[in-house]
Coordinates of C-alpha atoms in Angstrom, one line a residue:
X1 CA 1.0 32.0 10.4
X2 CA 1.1 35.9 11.2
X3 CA -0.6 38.4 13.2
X4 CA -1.2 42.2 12.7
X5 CA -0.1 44.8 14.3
X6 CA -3.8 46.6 13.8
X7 CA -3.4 50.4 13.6
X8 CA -5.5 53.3 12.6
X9 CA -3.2 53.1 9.1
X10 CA -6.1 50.4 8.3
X11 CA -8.8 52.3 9.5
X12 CA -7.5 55.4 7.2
X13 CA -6.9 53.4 4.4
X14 CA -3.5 54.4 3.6
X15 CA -1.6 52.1 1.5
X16 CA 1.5 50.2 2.9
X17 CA 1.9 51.8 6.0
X18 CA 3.5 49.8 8.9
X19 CA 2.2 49.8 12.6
X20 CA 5.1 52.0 14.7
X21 CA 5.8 52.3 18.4
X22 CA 3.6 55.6 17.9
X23 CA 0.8 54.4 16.9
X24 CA -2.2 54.9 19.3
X25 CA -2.2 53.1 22.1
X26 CA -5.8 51.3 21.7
X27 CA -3.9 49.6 18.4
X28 CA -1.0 48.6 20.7
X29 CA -3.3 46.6 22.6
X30 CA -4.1 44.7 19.3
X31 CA -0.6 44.6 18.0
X32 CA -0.3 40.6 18.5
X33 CA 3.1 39.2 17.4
X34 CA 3.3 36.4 14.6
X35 CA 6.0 34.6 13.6
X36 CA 7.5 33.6 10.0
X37 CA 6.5 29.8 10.3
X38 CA 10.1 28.8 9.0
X39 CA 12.2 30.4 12.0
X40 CA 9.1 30.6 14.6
X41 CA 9.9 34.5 14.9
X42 CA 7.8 37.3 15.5
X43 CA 7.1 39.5 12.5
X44 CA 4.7 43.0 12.1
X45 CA 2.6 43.1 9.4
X46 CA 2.2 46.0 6.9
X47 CA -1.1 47.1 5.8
X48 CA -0.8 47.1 2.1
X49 CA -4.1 48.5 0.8
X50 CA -7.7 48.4 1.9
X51 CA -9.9 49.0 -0.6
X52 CA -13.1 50.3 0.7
X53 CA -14.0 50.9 4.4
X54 CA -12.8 50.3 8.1
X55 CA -14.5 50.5 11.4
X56 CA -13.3 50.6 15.0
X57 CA -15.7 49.4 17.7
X58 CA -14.5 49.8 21.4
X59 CA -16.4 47.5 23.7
X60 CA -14.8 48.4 26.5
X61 CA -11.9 50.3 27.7
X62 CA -8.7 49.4 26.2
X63 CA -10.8 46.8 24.1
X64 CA -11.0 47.8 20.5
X65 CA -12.3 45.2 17.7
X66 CA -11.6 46.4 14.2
X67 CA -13.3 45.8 11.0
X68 CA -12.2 46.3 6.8
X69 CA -13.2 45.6 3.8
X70 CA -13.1 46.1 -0.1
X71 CA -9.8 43.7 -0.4
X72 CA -7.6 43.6 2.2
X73 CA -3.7 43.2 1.0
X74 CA -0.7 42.9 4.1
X75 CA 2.8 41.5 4.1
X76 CA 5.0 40.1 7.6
X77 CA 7.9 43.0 7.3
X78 CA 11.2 41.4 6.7
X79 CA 9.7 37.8 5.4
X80 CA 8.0 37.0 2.4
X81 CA 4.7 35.7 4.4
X82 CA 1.3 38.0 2.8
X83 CA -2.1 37.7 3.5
X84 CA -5.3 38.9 2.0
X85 CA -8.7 38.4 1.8
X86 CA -12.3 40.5 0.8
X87 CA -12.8 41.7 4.5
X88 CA -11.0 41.4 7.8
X89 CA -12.5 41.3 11.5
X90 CA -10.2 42.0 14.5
X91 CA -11.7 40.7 17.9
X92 CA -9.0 41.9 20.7
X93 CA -10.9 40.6 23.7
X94 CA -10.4 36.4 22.1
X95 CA -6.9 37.5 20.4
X96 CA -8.8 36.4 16.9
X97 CA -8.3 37.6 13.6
X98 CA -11.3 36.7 10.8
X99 CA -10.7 36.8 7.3
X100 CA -13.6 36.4 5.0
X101 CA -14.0 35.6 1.4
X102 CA -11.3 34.8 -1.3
X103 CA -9.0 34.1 1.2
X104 CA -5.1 33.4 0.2
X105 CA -1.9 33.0 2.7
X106 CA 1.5 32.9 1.1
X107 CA 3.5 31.3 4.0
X108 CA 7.1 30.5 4.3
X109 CA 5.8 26.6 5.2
X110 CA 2.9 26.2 3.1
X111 CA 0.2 28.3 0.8
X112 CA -3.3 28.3 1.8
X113 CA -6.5 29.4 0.0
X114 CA -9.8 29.3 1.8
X115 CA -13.3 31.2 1.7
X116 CA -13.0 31.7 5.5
X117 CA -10.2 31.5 7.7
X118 CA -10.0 32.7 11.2
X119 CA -6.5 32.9 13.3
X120 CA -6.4 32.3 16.9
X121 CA -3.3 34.3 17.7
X122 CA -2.8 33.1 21.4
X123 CA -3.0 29.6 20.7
X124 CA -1.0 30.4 16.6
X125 CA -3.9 28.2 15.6
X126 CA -5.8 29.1 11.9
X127 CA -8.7 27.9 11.2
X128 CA -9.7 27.3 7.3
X129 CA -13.2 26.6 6.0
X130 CA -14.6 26.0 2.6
X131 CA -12.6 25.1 -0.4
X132 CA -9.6 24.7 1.0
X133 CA -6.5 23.9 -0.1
X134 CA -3.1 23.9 1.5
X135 CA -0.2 23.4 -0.4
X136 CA 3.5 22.6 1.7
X137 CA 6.2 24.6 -0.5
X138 CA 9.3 21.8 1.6
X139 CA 7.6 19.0 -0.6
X140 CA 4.9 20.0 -3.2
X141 CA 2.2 18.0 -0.8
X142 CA -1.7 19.1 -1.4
X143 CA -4.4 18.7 0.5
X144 CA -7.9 20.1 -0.5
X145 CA -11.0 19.8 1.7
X146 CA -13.8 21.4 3.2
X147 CA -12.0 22.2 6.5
X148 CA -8.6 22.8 7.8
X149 CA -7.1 23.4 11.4
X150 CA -3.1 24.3 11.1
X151 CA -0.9 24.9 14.3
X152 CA 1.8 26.8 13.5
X153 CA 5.6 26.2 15.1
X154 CA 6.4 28.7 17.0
X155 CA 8.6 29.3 20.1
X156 CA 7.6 28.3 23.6
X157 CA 4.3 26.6 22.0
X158 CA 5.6 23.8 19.6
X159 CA 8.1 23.1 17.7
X160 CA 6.5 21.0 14.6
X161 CA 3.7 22.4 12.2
X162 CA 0.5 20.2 12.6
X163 CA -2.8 19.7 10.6
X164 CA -6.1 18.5 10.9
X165 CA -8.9 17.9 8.7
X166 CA -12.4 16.3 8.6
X167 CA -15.2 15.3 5.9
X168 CA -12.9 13.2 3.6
X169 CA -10.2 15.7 2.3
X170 CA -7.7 14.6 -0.3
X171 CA -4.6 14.5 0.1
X172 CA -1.7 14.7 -2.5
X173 CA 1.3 12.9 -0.8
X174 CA 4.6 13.6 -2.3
X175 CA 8.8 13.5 -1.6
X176 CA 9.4 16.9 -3.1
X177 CA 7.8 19.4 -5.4
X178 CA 9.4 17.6 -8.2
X179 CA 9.2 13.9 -6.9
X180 CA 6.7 13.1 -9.8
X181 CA 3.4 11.1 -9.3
X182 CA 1.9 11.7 -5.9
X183 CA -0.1 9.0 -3.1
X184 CA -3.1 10.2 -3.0
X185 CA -4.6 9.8 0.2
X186 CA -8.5 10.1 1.1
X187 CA -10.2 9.4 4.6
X188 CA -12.7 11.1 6.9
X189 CA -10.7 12.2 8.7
X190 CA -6.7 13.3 8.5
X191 CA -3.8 14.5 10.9
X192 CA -0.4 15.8 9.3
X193 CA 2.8 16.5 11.6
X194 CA 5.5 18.0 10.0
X195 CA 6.5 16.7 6.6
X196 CA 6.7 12.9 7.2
X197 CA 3.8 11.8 9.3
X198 CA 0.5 11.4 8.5
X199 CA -2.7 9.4 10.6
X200 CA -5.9 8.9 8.9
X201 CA -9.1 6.9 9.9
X202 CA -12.7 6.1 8.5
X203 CA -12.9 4.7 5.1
X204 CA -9.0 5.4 4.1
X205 CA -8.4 5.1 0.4
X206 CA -4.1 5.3 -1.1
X207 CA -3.8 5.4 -5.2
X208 CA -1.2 5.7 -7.7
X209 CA -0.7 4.4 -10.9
X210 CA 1.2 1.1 -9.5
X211 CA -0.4 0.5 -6.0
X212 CA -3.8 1.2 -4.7
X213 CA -4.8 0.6 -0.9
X214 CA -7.5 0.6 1.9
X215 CA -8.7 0.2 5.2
X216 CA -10.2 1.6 8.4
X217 CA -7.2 3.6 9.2
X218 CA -3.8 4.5 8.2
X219 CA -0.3 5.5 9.8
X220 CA 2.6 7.1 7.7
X221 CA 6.5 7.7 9.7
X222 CA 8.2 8.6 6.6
X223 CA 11.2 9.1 9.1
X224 CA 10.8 5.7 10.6
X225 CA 9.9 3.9 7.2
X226 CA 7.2 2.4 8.2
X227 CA 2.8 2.7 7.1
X228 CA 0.0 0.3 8.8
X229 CA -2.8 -0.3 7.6
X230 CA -5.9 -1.4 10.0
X231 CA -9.2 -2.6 9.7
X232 CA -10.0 -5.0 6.9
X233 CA -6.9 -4.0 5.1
X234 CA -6.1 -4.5 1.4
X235 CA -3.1 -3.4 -0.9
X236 CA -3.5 -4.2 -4.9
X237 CA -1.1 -3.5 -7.0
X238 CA -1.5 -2.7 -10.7
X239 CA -0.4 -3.3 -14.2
X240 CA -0.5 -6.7 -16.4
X241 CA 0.0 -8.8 -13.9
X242 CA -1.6 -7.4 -10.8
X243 CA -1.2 -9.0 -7.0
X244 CA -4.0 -8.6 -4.1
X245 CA -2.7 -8.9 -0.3
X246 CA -4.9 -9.0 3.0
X247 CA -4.5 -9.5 6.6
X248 CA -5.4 -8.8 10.0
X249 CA -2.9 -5.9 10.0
X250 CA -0.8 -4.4 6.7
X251 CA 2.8 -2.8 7.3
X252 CA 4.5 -0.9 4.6
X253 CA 8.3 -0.3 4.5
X254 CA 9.3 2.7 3.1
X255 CA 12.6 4.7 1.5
X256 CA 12.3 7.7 0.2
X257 CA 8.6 7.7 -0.1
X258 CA 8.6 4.2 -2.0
X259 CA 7.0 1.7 -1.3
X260 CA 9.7 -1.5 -0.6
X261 CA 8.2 -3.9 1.3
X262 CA 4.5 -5.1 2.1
X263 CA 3.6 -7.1 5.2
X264 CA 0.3 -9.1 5.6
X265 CA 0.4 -9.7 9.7
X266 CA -2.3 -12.4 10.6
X267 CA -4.7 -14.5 8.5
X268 CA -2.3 -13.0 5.2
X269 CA -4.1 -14.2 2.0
X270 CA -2.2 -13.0 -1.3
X271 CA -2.9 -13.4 -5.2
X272 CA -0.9 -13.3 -8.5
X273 CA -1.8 -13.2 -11.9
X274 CA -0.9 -17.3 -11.7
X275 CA -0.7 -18.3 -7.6
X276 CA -2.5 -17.4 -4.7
X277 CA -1.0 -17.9 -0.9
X278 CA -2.2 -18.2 2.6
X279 CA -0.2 -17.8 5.8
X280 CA 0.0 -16.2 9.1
X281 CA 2.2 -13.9 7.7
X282 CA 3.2 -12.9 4.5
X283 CA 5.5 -10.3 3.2
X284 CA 6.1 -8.8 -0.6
X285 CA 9.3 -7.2 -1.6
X286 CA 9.3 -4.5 -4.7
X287 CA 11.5 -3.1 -6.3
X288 CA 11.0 -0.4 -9.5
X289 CA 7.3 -0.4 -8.7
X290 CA 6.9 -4.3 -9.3
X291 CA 6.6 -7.4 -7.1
X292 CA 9.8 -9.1 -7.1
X293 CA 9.7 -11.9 -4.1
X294 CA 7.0 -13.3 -1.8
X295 CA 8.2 -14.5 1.7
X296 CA 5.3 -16.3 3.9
X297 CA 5.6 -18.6 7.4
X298 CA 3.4 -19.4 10.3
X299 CA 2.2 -21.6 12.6
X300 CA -1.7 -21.2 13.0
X301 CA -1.7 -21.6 9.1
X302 CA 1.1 -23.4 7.4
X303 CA 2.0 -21.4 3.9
X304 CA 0.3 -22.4 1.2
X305 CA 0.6 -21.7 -2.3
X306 CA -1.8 -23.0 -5.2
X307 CA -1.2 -21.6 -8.6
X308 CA -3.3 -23.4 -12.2
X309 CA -2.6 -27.2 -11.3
X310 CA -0.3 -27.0 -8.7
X311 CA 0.1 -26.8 -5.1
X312 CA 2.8 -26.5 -2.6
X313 CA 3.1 -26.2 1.6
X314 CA 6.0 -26.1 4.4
X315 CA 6.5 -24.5 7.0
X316 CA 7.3 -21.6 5.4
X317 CA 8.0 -20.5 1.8
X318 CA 9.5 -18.2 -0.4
X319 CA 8.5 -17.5 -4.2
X320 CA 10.7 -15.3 -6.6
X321 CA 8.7 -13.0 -9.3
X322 CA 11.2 -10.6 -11.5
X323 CA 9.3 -8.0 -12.2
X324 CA 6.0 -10.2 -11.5
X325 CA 6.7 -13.1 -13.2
X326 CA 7.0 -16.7 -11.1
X327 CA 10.4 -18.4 -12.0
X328 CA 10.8 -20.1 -8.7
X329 CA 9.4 -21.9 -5.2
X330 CA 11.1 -22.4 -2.7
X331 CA 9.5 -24.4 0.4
X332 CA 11.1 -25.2 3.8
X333 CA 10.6 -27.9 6.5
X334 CA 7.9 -30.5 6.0
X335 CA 7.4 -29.6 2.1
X336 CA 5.3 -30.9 0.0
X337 CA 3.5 -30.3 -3.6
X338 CA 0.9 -31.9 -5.6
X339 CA 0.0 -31.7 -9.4
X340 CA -2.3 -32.9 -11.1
X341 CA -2.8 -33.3 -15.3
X342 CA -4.5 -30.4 -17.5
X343 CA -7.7 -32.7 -18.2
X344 CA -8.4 -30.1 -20.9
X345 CA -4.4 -30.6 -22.7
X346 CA -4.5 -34.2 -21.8
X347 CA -8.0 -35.9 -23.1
X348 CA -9.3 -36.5 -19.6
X349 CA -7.7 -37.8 -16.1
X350 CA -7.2 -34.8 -14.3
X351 CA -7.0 -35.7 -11.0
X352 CA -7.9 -32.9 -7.7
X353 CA -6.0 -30.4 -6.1
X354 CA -4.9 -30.1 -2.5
X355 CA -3.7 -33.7 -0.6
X356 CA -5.2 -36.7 -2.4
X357 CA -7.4 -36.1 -5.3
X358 CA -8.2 -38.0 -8.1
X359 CA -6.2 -41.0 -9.4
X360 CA -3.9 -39.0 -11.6
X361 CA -2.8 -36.8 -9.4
X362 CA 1.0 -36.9 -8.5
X363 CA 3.0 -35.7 -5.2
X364 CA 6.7 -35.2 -4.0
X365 CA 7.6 -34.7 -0.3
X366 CA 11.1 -33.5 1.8
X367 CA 12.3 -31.9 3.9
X368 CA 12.7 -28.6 1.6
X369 CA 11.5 -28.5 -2.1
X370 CA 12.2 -26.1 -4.9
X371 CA 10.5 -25.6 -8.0
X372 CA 11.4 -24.1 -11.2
X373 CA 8.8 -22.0 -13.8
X374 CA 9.8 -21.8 -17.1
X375 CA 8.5 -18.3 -18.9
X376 CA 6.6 -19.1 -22.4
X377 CA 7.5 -17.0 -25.1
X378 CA 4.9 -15.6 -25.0
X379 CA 4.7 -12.9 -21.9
X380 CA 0.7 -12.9 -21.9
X381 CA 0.4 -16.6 -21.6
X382 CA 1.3 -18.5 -18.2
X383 CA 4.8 -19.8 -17.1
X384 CA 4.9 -23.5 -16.7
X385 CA 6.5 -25.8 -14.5
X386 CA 9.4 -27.1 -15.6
X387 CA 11.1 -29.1 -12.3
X388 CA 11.0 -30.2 -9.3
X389 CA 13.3 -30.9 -6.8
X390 CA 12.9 -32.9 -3.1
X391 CA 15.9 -32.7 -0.4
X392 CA 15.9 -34.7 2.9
X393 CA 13.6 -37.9 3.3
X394 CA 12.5 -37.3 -0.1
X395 CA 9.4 -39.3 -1.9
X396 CA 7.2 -38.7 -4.6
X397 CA 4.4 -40.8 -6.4
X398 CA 3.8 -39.8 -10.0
X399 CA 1.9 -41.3 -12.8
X400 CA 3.6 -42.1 -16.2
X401 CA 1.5 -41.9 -19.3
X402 CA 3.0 -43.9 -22.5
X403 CA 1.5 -41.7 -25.3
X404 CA 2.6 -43.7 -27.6
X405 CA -0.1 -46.4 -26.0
X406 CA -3.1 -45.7 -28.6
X407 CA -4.8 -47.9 -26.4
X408 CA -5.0 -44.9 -23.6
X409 CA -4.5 -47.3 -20.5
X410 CA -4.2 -46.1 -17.5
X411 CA -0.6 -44.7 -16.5
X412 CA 1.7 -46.5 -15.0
X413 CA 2.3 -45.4 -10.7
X414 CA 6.0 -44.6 -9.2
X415 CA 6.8 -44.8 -6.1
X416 CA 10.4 -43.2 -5.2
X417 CA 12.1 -42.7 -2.3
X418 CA 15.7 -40.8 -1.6
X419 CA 18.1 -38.6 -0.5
X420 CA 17.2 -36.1 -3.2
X421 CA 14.3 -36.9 -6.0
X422 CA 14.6 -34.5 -9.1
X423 CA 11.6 -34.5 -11.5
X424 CA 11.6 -32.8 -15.0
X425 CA 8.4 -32.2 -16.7
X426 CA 7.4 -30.7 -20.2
X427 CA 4.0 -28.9 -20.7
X428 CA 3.1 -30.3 -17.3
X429 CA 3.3 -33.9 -17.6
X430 CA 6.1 -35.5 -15.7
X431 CA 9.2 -36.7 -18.0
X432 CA 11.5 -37.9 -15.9
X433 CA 11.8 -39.0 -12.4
X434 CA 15.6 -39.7 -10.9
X435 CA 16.7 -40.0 -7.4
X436 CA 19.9 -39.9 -5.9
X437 CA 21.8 -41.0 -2.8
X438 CA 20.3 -44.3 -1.4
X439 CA 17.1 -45.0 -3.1
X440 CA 14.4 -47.4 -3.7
X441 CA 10.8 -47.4 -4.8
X442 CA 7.7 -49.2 -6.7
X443 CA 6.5 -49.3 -10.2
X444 CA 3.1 -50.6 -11.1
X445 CA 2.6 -51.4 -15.0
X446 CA -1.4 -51.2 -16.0
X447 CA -3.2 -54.5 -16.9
X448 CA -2.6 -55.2 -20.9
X449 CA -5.7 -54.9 -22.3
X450 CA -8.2 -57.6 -23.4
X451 CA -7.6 -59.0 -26.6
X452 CA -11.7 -59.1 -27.8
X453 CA -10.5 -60.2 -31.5
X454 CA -10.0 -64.1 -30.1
X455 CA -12.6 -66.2 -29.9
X456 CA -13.8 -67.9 -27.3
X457 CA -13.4 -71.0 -26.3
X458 CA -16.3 -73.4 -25.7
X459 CA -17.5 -74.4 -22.8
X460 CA -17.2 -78.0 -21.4
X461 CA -20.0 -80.0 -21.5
X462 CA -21.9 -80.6 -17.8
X463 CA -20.1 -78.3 -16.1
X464 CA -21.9 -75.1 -14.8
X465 CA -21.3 -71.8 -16.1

């Protein structure tokens, strides 16, 4: 941030005095320059007060160190950058300045407190320890730890403000001082460049009141719109009807500090409130804080999506949710999806998830596939499935219960085959089946039952029985 010009002014305590081309020339050797962190200029710092004792040691010619304390109060002339702390150290022959106990800097670029803080002047490197916490005055960002290293901007040594820190600081990640809620990122350890870019590995943790993440490491490009998570990644969000993504590798797209889009890259497993998918990759547009659509292809691992007593796979699917709510599937190339009944609604005959359960259990098949939820009136209960519809080489077997048998035989079996097979169910039980373009098919009536109230007839005599 700043260096002083250290003159005898300190020594003397006299209150604001500012270092001159007069001053003695064992202070000229310590009169370092240090720049206003928002122009990377040189400034000289006044001496405001000192409030009990100074000390000069001279450890060799034209090597001075210099020592205060009481409360030490200084200002950058011509900027609005201050320092002060309970005592200062000046160590010429390493170009460092110590300041020790109730540290605070009042930057241009940020605020810092500290108990200790030391300022390498050569390399315009502070060094913060204990209770620290920095505060960026661009974008209202905080970040509170034990430790903190800041490299200042400055002419001919770099030209973007960087910070480091170790042993799990906290970090309050925000657009602007008045952005609202902040990301708050924790990790063991943390890198910030500029304003927009942050890397942080071991144990990384993000939270806010709508998303919460982790993983081994993370990197944030604000500028570039773009996060990853590594290392046994995980993103949750939060609210009513909360979703869970993992992968291999997690990629967040970013505007303006919001999270829009989250990728699963490799071995993607995600999880609604009423589905859960699996794909090589998987990605999850949001919008106002909420999951709105769900894309998901691959090769390794063909998508598949599974949700209460449903099931559906292609080569790659997509699955609307307004504001988190299923209303539609939509599966491409090699689709298909089973059902099977709600033994529980039903009175028995459920039939098995996944590709050939048990003997209720219907399928339809084509080339692509879309199905339609319909949202209960009720928004705490599930959304049921309302329709299905096959395109291309379409077929479908489904089992038709008449429940008006009272006799509860066994349903009747389907088989259809078209250009396009459109089935409509209530309460999840099929309703109708109808297929169009050239079409043909089976149908397969139970056995009538066995009438027990005739008697039977009597056998012949000398025949066997």
């Amino acid at each position: 941030m700043m260096s002083a010009m250290l003159t005898l002014a300190l020594l003397q305590q006299q209150p604001a005095t500012t270092a001159t081309p007069a001053a003695p020339a064992r202070a000229a050797e310590a009169a370092k320059a240090v720049g206003d962190s928002a122009a990377g200029r040189p400034c000289q710092v006044t001496i405001d007060t000192v409030g009990h004792y100074g000390r000069q040691v001279e450890v060799r010619p034209g090597e001075t160190n210099l020592f205060a304390g009481g409360g030490v109060r200084a200002h950058c002339q011509g900027t609005g950058s201050t320092l002060a702390a309970d005592s200062v150290a000046w160590f010429a022959g390493v170009g460092r300045f110590d300041m020790l106990g109730g540290v605070q800097i009042r930057d241009t670029a940020i605020t810092l407190d500290a108990t200790t803080a030391s300022y390498f002047l050569r390399q315009e490197r502070l060094e913060a320890h204990r209770n620290v916490v920095a505060v960026s005055r661009a974008t209202g960002s905080v970040l509170r730890g034990p430790n903190l290293t800041y490299y200042r901007a400055a002419r001919g040594v770099r030209d973007t403000v960087e910070m480091y820190a170790t042993s799990r600081p906290t970090i309050d990640y925000r657009a602007s001082p008045d952005s609202g809620e902040p990301y708050v990122i924790v990790g063991d350890r943390v890198r910030l460049k500029g304003s927009d870019r942050v890397w942080a590995g071991g144990s990384v943790t993000i939270d806010r009141s709508d998303l919460a993440a982790q993983g081994d490491s993370l990197m944030l490009d604000e500028t570039a719109g773009l996060g990853v998570l590594v290392g046994k990644p995980e993103v949750r969000g939060k609210g009513p009807r909360s979703y869970r993504l993992l992968g291999r590798r997690i990629e967040f797209g970013l505007r303006g500090r919001e999270v829009r889009l989250v990728k699963a890259l490799g071995a993607g497993q995600a999880r609604g409130a009423d589905w859960r998918l699996t794909a090589d990759t998987i990605h999850l547009r949001i919008d106002r804080r909420k999951l709105q659509q769900v894309f998901a292809w691959g090769d390794s691992s063909r998508p598949h999506a599974v949700s209460t007593l449903h099931t559906i796979q292609a080569d790659s699917l997509a699955l609307d949710l307004p504001d988190e709510a299923l209303t539609e599937a939509r599966a491409f190339r090699k689709a298909l999806s089973t059902s099977k009944r709600d033994s529980a609604a039903h009175g028995g005959g459920g039939g098995g998830g996944g590709g050939g359960g048990g003997g209720d259990q219907d399928w339809i098949a084509g080339d692509t596939i879309v199905a339609h939820w319909r949202q209960p009136a009720d928004s705490a209960a599930k959304p049921e499935l309302d329709r299905l519809v096959a395109r291309g080489k379409a077929r479908a077997l489904t089992h038709l219960r008449n429940e008006r048998d009272s006799t509860r035989r066994a349903p009747s079996v389907n088989y259809t085959r078209g250009r396009v097979i459109d089935i409509a169910l209530k309460g999840d039980r099929i309703d109708q089946v109808r297929a169009l373009g050239p079409a043909d098919g089976l149908h397969l009536e139970p056995l009538p039952p066995v009438d027990t109230t005739k008697a039977r007839r009597p056998k012949r005599p000398g025949r066997a029985p």
